[in-house]
Short mmCIF file of C-alpha atoms and ligand atoms in Angstrom, two decimals:
data_model
loop_
_atom_site.label_atom_id
_atom_site.label_comp_id
_atom_site.label_asym_id
_atom_site.label_seq_id
_atom_site.Cartn_x
_atom_site.Cartn_y
_atom_site.Cartn_z
CA UNK Z 1 0.00 0.00 0.00
CA UNK Z 2 1.29 3.42 -0.87
CA UNK Z 3 1.40 5.86 2.00
CA UNK Z 4 1.52 9.62 1.78
CA UNK Z 5 5.06 9.81 3.13
CA UNK Z 6 6.32 7.36 0.51
CA UNK Z 7 4.72 9.49 -2.16
CA UNK Z 8 6.43 12.54 -0.75
CA UNK Z 9 9.85 10.92 -1.17
CA UNK Z 10 9.29 10.01 -4.80
CA UNK Z 11 10.41 13.15 -6.59
CA UNK Z 12 13.77 13.04 -4.81
CA UNK Z 13 14.22 9.38 -5.69
CA UNK Z 14 13.29 10.01 -9.29
CA UNK Z 15 15.84 12.80 -9.48
CA UNK Z 16 18.48 10.45 -8.09
CA UNK Z 17 17.63 7.86 -10.67
CA UNK Z 18 18.07 10.22 -13.57
CA UNK Z 19 21.52 11.40 -12.51
CA UNK Z 20 23.14 8.59 -10.54
CA UNK Z 21 26.75 9.17 -9.55
CA UNK Z 22 29.12 6.59 -11.02
CA UNK Z 23 30.52 4.18 -8.44
CA UNK Z 24 33.42 3.50 -10.75
CA UNK Z 25 34.53 5.90 -13.44
CA UNK Z 26 37.31 4.89 -15.80
CA UNK Z 27 38.35 7.90 -17.86
CA UNK Z 28 40.63 7.59 -20.87
CA UNK Z 29 42.95 5.20 -19.06
CA UNK Z 30 46.25 4.46 -20.75
CA UNK Z 31 48.43 1.67 -19.40
CA UNK Z 32 52.16 1.72 -19.90
CA UNK Z 33 54.61 -1.14 -19.53
CA UNK Z 34 57.82 0.32 -18.11
CA UNK Z 35 59.78 -2.89 -18.69
CA UNK Z 36 59.09 -2.94 -22.41
CA UNK Z 37 58.71 0.85 -22.58
CA UNK Z 38 55.48 0.60 -24.53
CA UNK Z 39 51.90 1.59 -24.11
CA UNK Z 40 49.66 -1.48 -23.89
CA UNK Z 41 46.22 0.08 -23.39
CA UNK Z 42 45.48 3.21 -25.38
CA UNK Z 43 42.56 4.87 -23.64
CA UNK Z 44 39.57 3.11 -22.07
CA UNK Z 45 36.57 4.94 -20.63
CA UNK Z 46 33.38 3.77 -19.00
CA UNK Z 47 31.10 4.73 -16.13
CA UNK Z 48 29.46 2.28 -13.80
CA UNK Z 49 26.40 3.47 -11.98
CA UNK Z 50 24.62 1.22 -9.45
CA UNK Z 51 23.10 -1.83 -11.13
CA UNK Z 52 24.78 -1.17 -14.45
CA UNK Z 53 26.65 -3.92 -16.27
CA UNK Z 54 29.49 -3.09 -18.63
CA UNK Z 55 30.97 -5.84 -20.78
CA UNK Z 56 34.47 -5.96 -22.23
CA UNK Z 57 35.06 -8.33 -25.14
CA UNK Z 58 38.03 -8.76 -27.40
CA UNK Z 59 40.75 -11.08 -28.51
CA UNK Z 60 43.42 -12.51 -26.28
CA UNK Z 61 46.06 -9.96 -25.33
CA UNK Z 62 43.86 -6.97 -26.18
CA UNK Z 63 44.16 -5.49 -22.69
CA UNK Z 64 40.94 -6.57 -21.00
CA UNK Z 65 42.57 -7.94 -17.85
CA UNK Z 66 45.01 -5.04 -17.53
CA UNK Z 67 42.06 -2.65 -17.76
CA UNK Z 68 40.32 -4.54 -14.92
CA UNK Z 69 43.47 -4.58 -12.86
CA UNK Z 70 43.89 -0.86 -13.37
CA UNK Z 71 40.35 -0.36 -12.07
CA UNK Z 72 41.20 -2.52 -9.06
CA UNK Z 73 44.50 -0.72 -8.45
CA UNK Z 74 46.44 -3.98 -8.82
CA UNK Z 75 48.45 -3.60 -12.00
CA UNK Z 76 51.41 -5.98 -12.30
CA UNK Z 77 54.82 -4.76 -11.10
CA UNK Z 78 56.13 -2.71 -14.02
CA UNK Z 79 52.78 -1.44 -15.35
CA UNK Z 80 51.30 1.96 -14.58
CA UNK Z 81 48.38 4.16 -15.50
CA UNK Z 82 50.25 6.68 -17.63
CA UNK Z 83 47.26 8.88 -18.49
CA UNK Z 84 43.61 9.17 -17.55
CA UNK Z 85 42.03 8.35 -14.22
CA UNK Z 86 40.12 5.79 -12.22
CA UNK Z 87 37.62 7.20 -9.77
CA UNK Z 88 35.91 5.10 -7.12
CA UNK Z 89 32.96 6.72 -5.41
CA UNK Z 90 34.24 10.13 -6.45
CA UNK Z 91 37.81 9.56 -5.24
CA UNK Z 92 40.65 9.40 -7.76
CA UNK Z 93 42.49 6.23 -6.75
CA UNK Z 94 45.82 7.84 -7.63
CA UNK Z 95 45.39 9.99 -4.53
CA UNK Z 96 45.01 6.99 -2.20
CA UNK Z 97 47.80 5.39 -0.22
CA UNK Z 98 48.13 1.62 -0.75
CA UNK Z 99 46.64 1.17 2.71
CA UNK Z 100 43.60 3.32 1.97
CA UNK Z 101 43.12 1.56 -1.33
CA UNK Z 102 43.32 -1.89 0.30
CA UNK Z 103 40.58 -0.83 2.69
CA UNK Z 104 38.41 0.35 -0.20
CA UNK Z 105 39.00 -2.78 -2.24
CA UNK Z 106 36.56 -5.50 -1.33
CA UNK Z 107 34.21 -3.11 0.35
CA UNK Z 108 33.67 -1.03 -2.79
CA UNK Z 109 35.24 -2.73 -5.78
CA UNK Z 110 35.72 -6.47 -5.72
CA UNK Z 111 36.64 -9.08 -8.30
CA UNK Z 112 36.43 -12.70 -9.35
CA UNK Z 113 38.76 -14.25 -11.88
CA UNK Z 114 38.87 -17.32 -14.04
CA UNK Z 115 40.58 -19.81 -11.78
CA UNK Z 116 38.77 -19.86 -8.42
CA UNK Z 117 40.90 -22.60 -6.89
CA UNK Z 118 44.03 -20.46 -7.00
CA UNK Z 119 42.36 -17.72 -4.95
CA UNK Z 120 41.35 -20.05 -2.13
CA UNK Z 121 43.56 -21.74 0.42
CA UNK Z 122 43.45 -25.52 -0.12
CA UNK Z 123 44.22 -26.29 3.51
CA UNK Z 124 41.35 -24.27 5.01
CA UNK Z 125 37.64 -24.99 4.95
CA UNK Z 126 35.99 -22.70 2.42
CA UNK Z 127 33.41 -21.36 4.88
CA UNK Z 128 36.14 -20.32 7.28
CA UNK Z 129 37.80 -18.38 4.47
CA UNK Z 130 34.63 -16.40 3.79
CA UNK Z 131 34.16 -15.83 7.52
CA UNK Z 132 37.73 -14.52 7.67
CA UNK Z 133 37.00 -12.01 4.89
CA UNK Z 134 33.99 -10.87 6.90
CA UNK Z 135 35.96 -10.51 10.11
CA UNK Z 136 38.74 -8.54 8.46
CA UNK Z 137 36.62 -6.38 6.16
CA UNK Z 138 33.50 -5.83 8.22
CA UNK Z 139 34.74 -6.46 11.76
CA UNK Z 140 32.17 -9.14 12.53
CA UNK Z 141 32.76 -11.39 15.52
CA UNK Z 142 33.45 -15.07 14.96
CA UNK Z 143 29.91 -16.35 15.46
CA UNK Z 144 28.29 -13.55 13.43
CA UNK Z 145 30.83 -14.02 10.65
CA UNK Z 146 29.94 -17.70 10.45
CA UNK Z 147 26.24 -16.95 10.29
CA UNK Z 148 26.74 -14.35 7.58
CA UNK Z 149 29.07 -16.68 5.62
CA UNK Z 150 26.33 -19.30 5.61
CA UNK Z 151 23.87 -16.69 4.33
CA UNK Z 152 26.29 -15.79 1.56
CA UNK Z 153 26.74 -19.43 0.56
CA UNK Z 154 22.99 -19.63 0.33
CA UNK Z 155 22.81 -16.37 -1.63
CA UNK Z 156 25.13 -17.82 -4.27
CA UNK Z 157 22.74 -20.76 -4.48
CA UNK Z 158 24.84 -23.51 -3.01
CA UNK Z 159 22.33 -26.13 -2.03
CA UNK Z 160 23.68 -27.20 1.32
CA UNK Z 161 25.48 -24.19 2.83
CA UNK Z 162 26.25 -26.00 6.12
CA UNK Z 163 27.91 -28.84 4.26
CA UNK Z 164 29.85 -26.61 1.86
CA UNK Z 165 31.00 -24.39 4.75
CA UNK Z 166 32.98 -27.28 6.18
CA UNK Z 167 34.45 -28.52 2.91
CA UNK Z 168 37.87 -28.02 1.33
CA UNK Z 169 38.47 -26.76 -2.21
CA UNK Z 170 39.34 -30.24 -3.53
CA UNK Z 171 35.90 -31.47 -2.51
CA UNK Z 172 34.09 -28.91 -4.68
CA UNK Z 173 33.42 -28.71 -8.43
CA UNK Z 174 34.59 -25.76 -10.54
CA UNK Z 175 31.12 -24.24 -10.52
CA UNK Z 176 30.82 -24.59 -6.75
CA UNK Z 177 34.26 -23.04 -6.26
CA UNK Z 178 33.31 -20.10 -8.45
CA UNK Z 179 30.19 -19.62 -6.31
CA UNK Z 180 32.31 -19.72 -3.15
CA UNK Z 181 34.61 -17.12 -4.66
CA UNK Z 182 31.67 -14.91 -5.60
CA UNK Z 183 30.40 -15.28 -2.02
CA UNK Z 184 33.80 -14.14 -0.72
CA UNK Z 185 33.93 -11.31 -3.25
CA UNK Z 186 30.53 -9.94 -2.22
CA UNK Z 187 31.06 -10.60 1.51
CA UNK Z 188 31.97 -7.02 2.34
CA UNK Z 189 29.05 -5.65 0.32
CA UNK Z 190 30.96 -4.16 -2.62
CA UNK Z 191 29.13 -1.91 -5.02
CA UNK Z 192 31.13 -3.08 -8.04
CA UNK Z 193 32.10 -6.61 -8.92
CA UNK Z 194 34.58 -7.20 -11.71
CA UNK Z 195 34.20 -10.65 -13.25
CA UNK Z 196 37.19 -11.31 -15.51
CA UNK Z 197 36.48 -14.47 -17.52
CA UNK Z 198 34.83 -15.75 -14.35
CA UNK Z 199 32.80 -18.35 -16.23
CA UNK Z 200 35.19 -19.25 -19.04
CA UNK Z 201 36.55 -22.42 -17.44
CA UNK Z 202 33.08 -23.76 -16.62
CA UNK Z 203 30.88 -25.93 -18.79
CA UNK Z 204 28.02 -24.16 -20.53
CA UNK Z 205 25.25 -25.13 -18.13
CA UNK Z 206 27.20 -24.07 -15.06
CA UNK Z 207 28.32 -20.93 -16.89
CA UNK Z 208 24.69 -20.02 -17.54
CA UNK Z 209 23.84 -20.60 -13.88
CA UNK Z 210 26.65 -18.34 -12.69
CA UNK Z 211 25.62 -15.60 -15.12
CA UNK Z 212 22.09 -15.94 -13.86
CA UNK Z 213 23.38 -15.58 -10.32
CA UNK Z 214 25.27 -12.39 -11.20
CA UNK Z 215 22.14 -10.99 -12.86
CA UNK Z 216 20.20 -11.80 -9.70
CA UNK Z 217 22.72 -10.08 -7.44
CA UNK Z 218 22.49 -7.04 -9.62
CA UNK Z 219 18.70 -7.08 -9.36
CA UNK Z 220 18.56 -7.68 -5.64
CA UNK Z 221 21.46 -5.53 -4.41
CA UNK Z 222 22.10 -2.98 -7.15
CA UNK Z 223 25.56 -4.41 -7.62
CA UNK Z 224 27.26 -2.93 -10.68
CA UNK Z 225 29.27 -5.33 -12.80
CA UNK Z 226 32.19 -5.34 -15.20
CA UNK Z 227 31.99 -8.57 -17.17
CA UNK Z 228 34.99 -9.61 -19.25
CA UNK Z 229 34.46 -12.40 -21.70
CA UNK Z 230 35.56 -13.81 -25.02
CA UNK Z 231 31.96 -14.78 -25.51
CA UNK Z 232 29.55 -12.30 -27.05
CA UNK Z 233 26.60 -14.38 -25.89
CA UNK Z 234 27.65 -13.79 -22.29
CA UNK Z 235 27.76 -10.09 -22.93
CA UNK Z 236 24.44 -10.12 -24.77
CA UNK Z 237 22.78 -11.79 -21.83
CA UNK Z 238 24.07 -9.55 -19.11
CA UNK Z 239 25.47 -6.21 -20.24
CA UNK Z 240 23.89 -2.80 -20.75
CA UNK Z 241 26.95 -1.45 -22.47
CA UNK Z 242 29.77 -3.18 -24.29
CA UNK Z 243 33.35 -2.26 -25.13
CA UNK Z 244 35.07 -4.15 -27.92
CA UNK Z 245 38.84 -4.14 -27.50
CA UNK Z 246 41.53 -4.99 -29.95
CA UNK Z 247 45.27 -4.53 -29.45
CA UNK Z 248 44.78 -2.13 -26.57
CA UNK Z 249 42.23 0.01 -28.42
CA UNK Z 250 38.52 0.27 -27.82
CA UNK Z 251 37.34 -0.20 -31.40
CA UNK Z 252 33.65 0.04 -30.61
CA UNK Z 253 31.57 0.99 -27.58
CA UNK Z 254 27.90 1.54 -26.92
CA UNK Z 255 24.63 0.05 -25.70
CA UNK Z 256 24.93 -3.73 -26.10
CA UNK Z 257 21.92 -4.08 -28.31
CA UNK Z 258 23.00 -1.31 -30.68
CA UNK Z 259 26.55 -2.63 -30.95
CA UNK Z 260 25.53 -6.24 -31.53
CA UNK Z 261 22.58 -5.46 -33.80
CA UNK Z 262 24.53 -3.11 -36.03
CA UNK Z 263 28.26 -3.52 -35.46
CA UNK Z 264 30.20 -0.79 -37.17
CA UNK Z 265 33.74 -2.03 -36.80
CA UNK Z 266 34.92 -4.96 -38.93
CA UNK Z 267 36.29 -6.73 -35.87
CA UNK Z 268 32.94 -6.51 -34.04
CA UNK Z 269 31.19 -7.80 -37.15
CA UNK Z 270 33.54 -10.75 -37.14
CA UNK Z 271 32.74 -11.48 -33.49
CA UNK Z 272 29.02 -11.23 -34.19
CA UNK Z 273 29.26 -13.47 -37.27
CA UNK Z 274 31.10 -16.08 -35.24
CA UNK Z 275 28.14 -16.14 -32.89
CA UNK Z 276 25.32 -16.34 -35.42
CA UNK Z 277 24.99 -20.06 -34.94
CA UNK Z 278 24.75 -19.56 -31.19
CA UNK Z 279 21.35 -17.95 -31.54
CA UNK Z 280 22.50 -14.48 -30.58
CA UNK Z 281 19.48 -12.88 -32.27
CA UNK Z 282 16.99 -14.73 -30.16
CA UNK Z 283 19.07 -14.01 -27.14
CA UNK Z 284 18.97 -10.29 -27.79
CA UNK Z 285 15.25 -10.38 -28.50
CA UNK Z 286 14.65 -12.24 -25.27
CA UNK Z 287 16.64 -9.78 -23.21
CA UNK Z 288 14.13 -7.05 -23.92
CA UNK Z 289 11.06 -9.15 -23.24
CA UNK Z 290 9.75 -10.94 -20.18
CA UNK Z 291 11.74 -13.36 -18.06
CA UNK Z 292 10.24 -16.66 -19.32
CA UNK Z 293 11.36 -15.73 -22.84
CA UNK Z 294 14.87 -14.97 -21.68
CA UNK Z 295 14.92 -18.31 -19.93
CA UNK Z 296 13.79 -20.10 -23.09
CA UNK Z 297 16.42 -18.34 -25.17
CA UNK Z 298 19.03 -19.22 -22.62
CA UNK Z 299 18.06 -22.88 -22.85
CA UNK Z 300 18.21 -22.71 -26.64
CA UNK Z 301 21.64 -21.11 -26.43
CA UNK Z 302 22.89 -23.82 -24.12
CA UNK Z 303 21.57 -26.53 -26.42
CA UNK Z 304 23.12 -24.93 -29.48
CA UNK Z 305 26.43 -24.54 -27.76
CA UNK Z 306 26.39 -28.12 -26.57
CA UNK Z 307 25.73 -29.34 -30.10
CA UNK Z 308 28.51 -27.17 -31.44
CA UNK Z 309 30.94 -28.36 -28.79
CA UNK Z 310 30.10 -31.98 -29.51
CA UNK Z 311 30.69 -31.41 -33.21
CA UNK Z 312 34.05 -29.76 -32.56
N1 LIG L 401 52.24 -9.48 -16.04
C1 LIG L 401 52.51 -9.17 -17.32
N2 LIG L 401 53.78 -9.06 -17.72
C2 LIG L 401 54.09 -8.75 -19.02
N3 LIG L 401 53.17 -8.51 -19.96
C3 LIG L 401 51.89 -8.61 -19.62
C4 LIG L 401 51.47 -8.93 -18.29
N4 LIG L 401 50.13 -8.94 -18.24
C5 LIG L 401 49.72 -8.63 -19.50
N5 LIG L 401 50.76 -8.42 -20.33
C6 LIG L 401 50.68 -8.06 -21.74
O1 LIG L 401 49.73 -7.02 -21.90
C7 LIG L 401 48.87 -7.25 -23.00
C8 LIG L 401 47.42 -7.25 -22.56
O2 LIG L 401 47.22 -8.34 -21.67
P1 LIG L 401 45.84 -8.65 -20.97
O3 LIG L 401 46.11 -9.72 -19.99
O4 LIG L 401 45.23 -7.41 -20.48
O5 LIG L 401 45.00 -9.21 -22.21
P2 LIG L 401 43.53 -9.85 -22.20
O6 LIG L 401 42.72 -9.05 -23.16
O7 LIG L 401 43.02 -9.97 -20.82
O8 LIG L 401 43.79 -11.30 -22.83
P3 LIG L 401 43.06 -12.70 -22.51
O9 LIG L 401 41.80 -12.69 -23.29
O10 LIG L 401 44.02 -13.72 -23.03
O11 LIG L 401 42.87 -12.80 -21.03
C9 LIG L 401 49.32 -8.57 -23.62
O12 LIG L 401 50.11 -8.29 -24.74
C10 LIG L 401 50.14 -9.23 -22.55
O13 LIG L 401 51.17 -9.99 -23.12
MG1 LIG L 402 42.54 -11.59 -19.58
#
């Protein structure tokens, strides 16, 4: 039921919705490799407002991961942001001390990568590792941290959170590990989650489930996402905006539907052509309609991919 006071708050909310502040703003970022004395990434820009999903696609070595690492403030040793800026919640990260940035990371911008096992300690129970993140990042006491970790395991749709809590990495499948890692990544309530090829190593069904989970988190918590993938279908399913990278350049950028429906750059056209047989059209159509349709299209995509993989 709508009350008068709720009505009274509406105009302010509406105003907020029309001009949301970006949680993460990447502005014309150039990345330089001091060791090889060359520029690797030649200017990437995007804004992430709450609930927005930006996709980065492109061939291997095009600079997708370095761009993500720049946004996370964890570039490899001899790399630096040589021009442009990364702003998190209005603060230019270049102005932060490593200590300040570490505090911000996890609680504002978090990430999951391709190989979940390597980010977890094989000799500790996975639940305890999530609880530890909670204790360090949010200051929860032991018992509370355990309770919250169980909630997170449930939120990432692991069927028996109590059981999984007490298990070790070797006891879990790749899909389960990726869910555990997502649980750890969202433990401190970040506003941005960067998923760099987070589903690439998983089989298509599990991949679809994880993407579905990310879409759900976005819906339910307003989490903004950066999704890096080789797979245009992944991007079509999830992203509002897409950047197509090639050799450190953004060759095309725009609303996902516009870019994939009418690619302007030859390289994007090539990517789209490669995906014709994956049912990208139906996927795109489904994204704009009701949920059941999207689900059907997703099933069709999975089936098509499975057939293609079997043939290969
Ligand atoms: N730690 C590193 N040391 C040296 N060169 C690196 C390092 N990381 C990346 N590079 C180089 O920077 C370029 C961009 O790499 P990046 O990892 O960002 O590509 P990518 O688009 O993520 O590729 P992929 O799709 O294979 O993950 C590549 O030429 C790569 O060789
Ligand atoms: Mg990469």
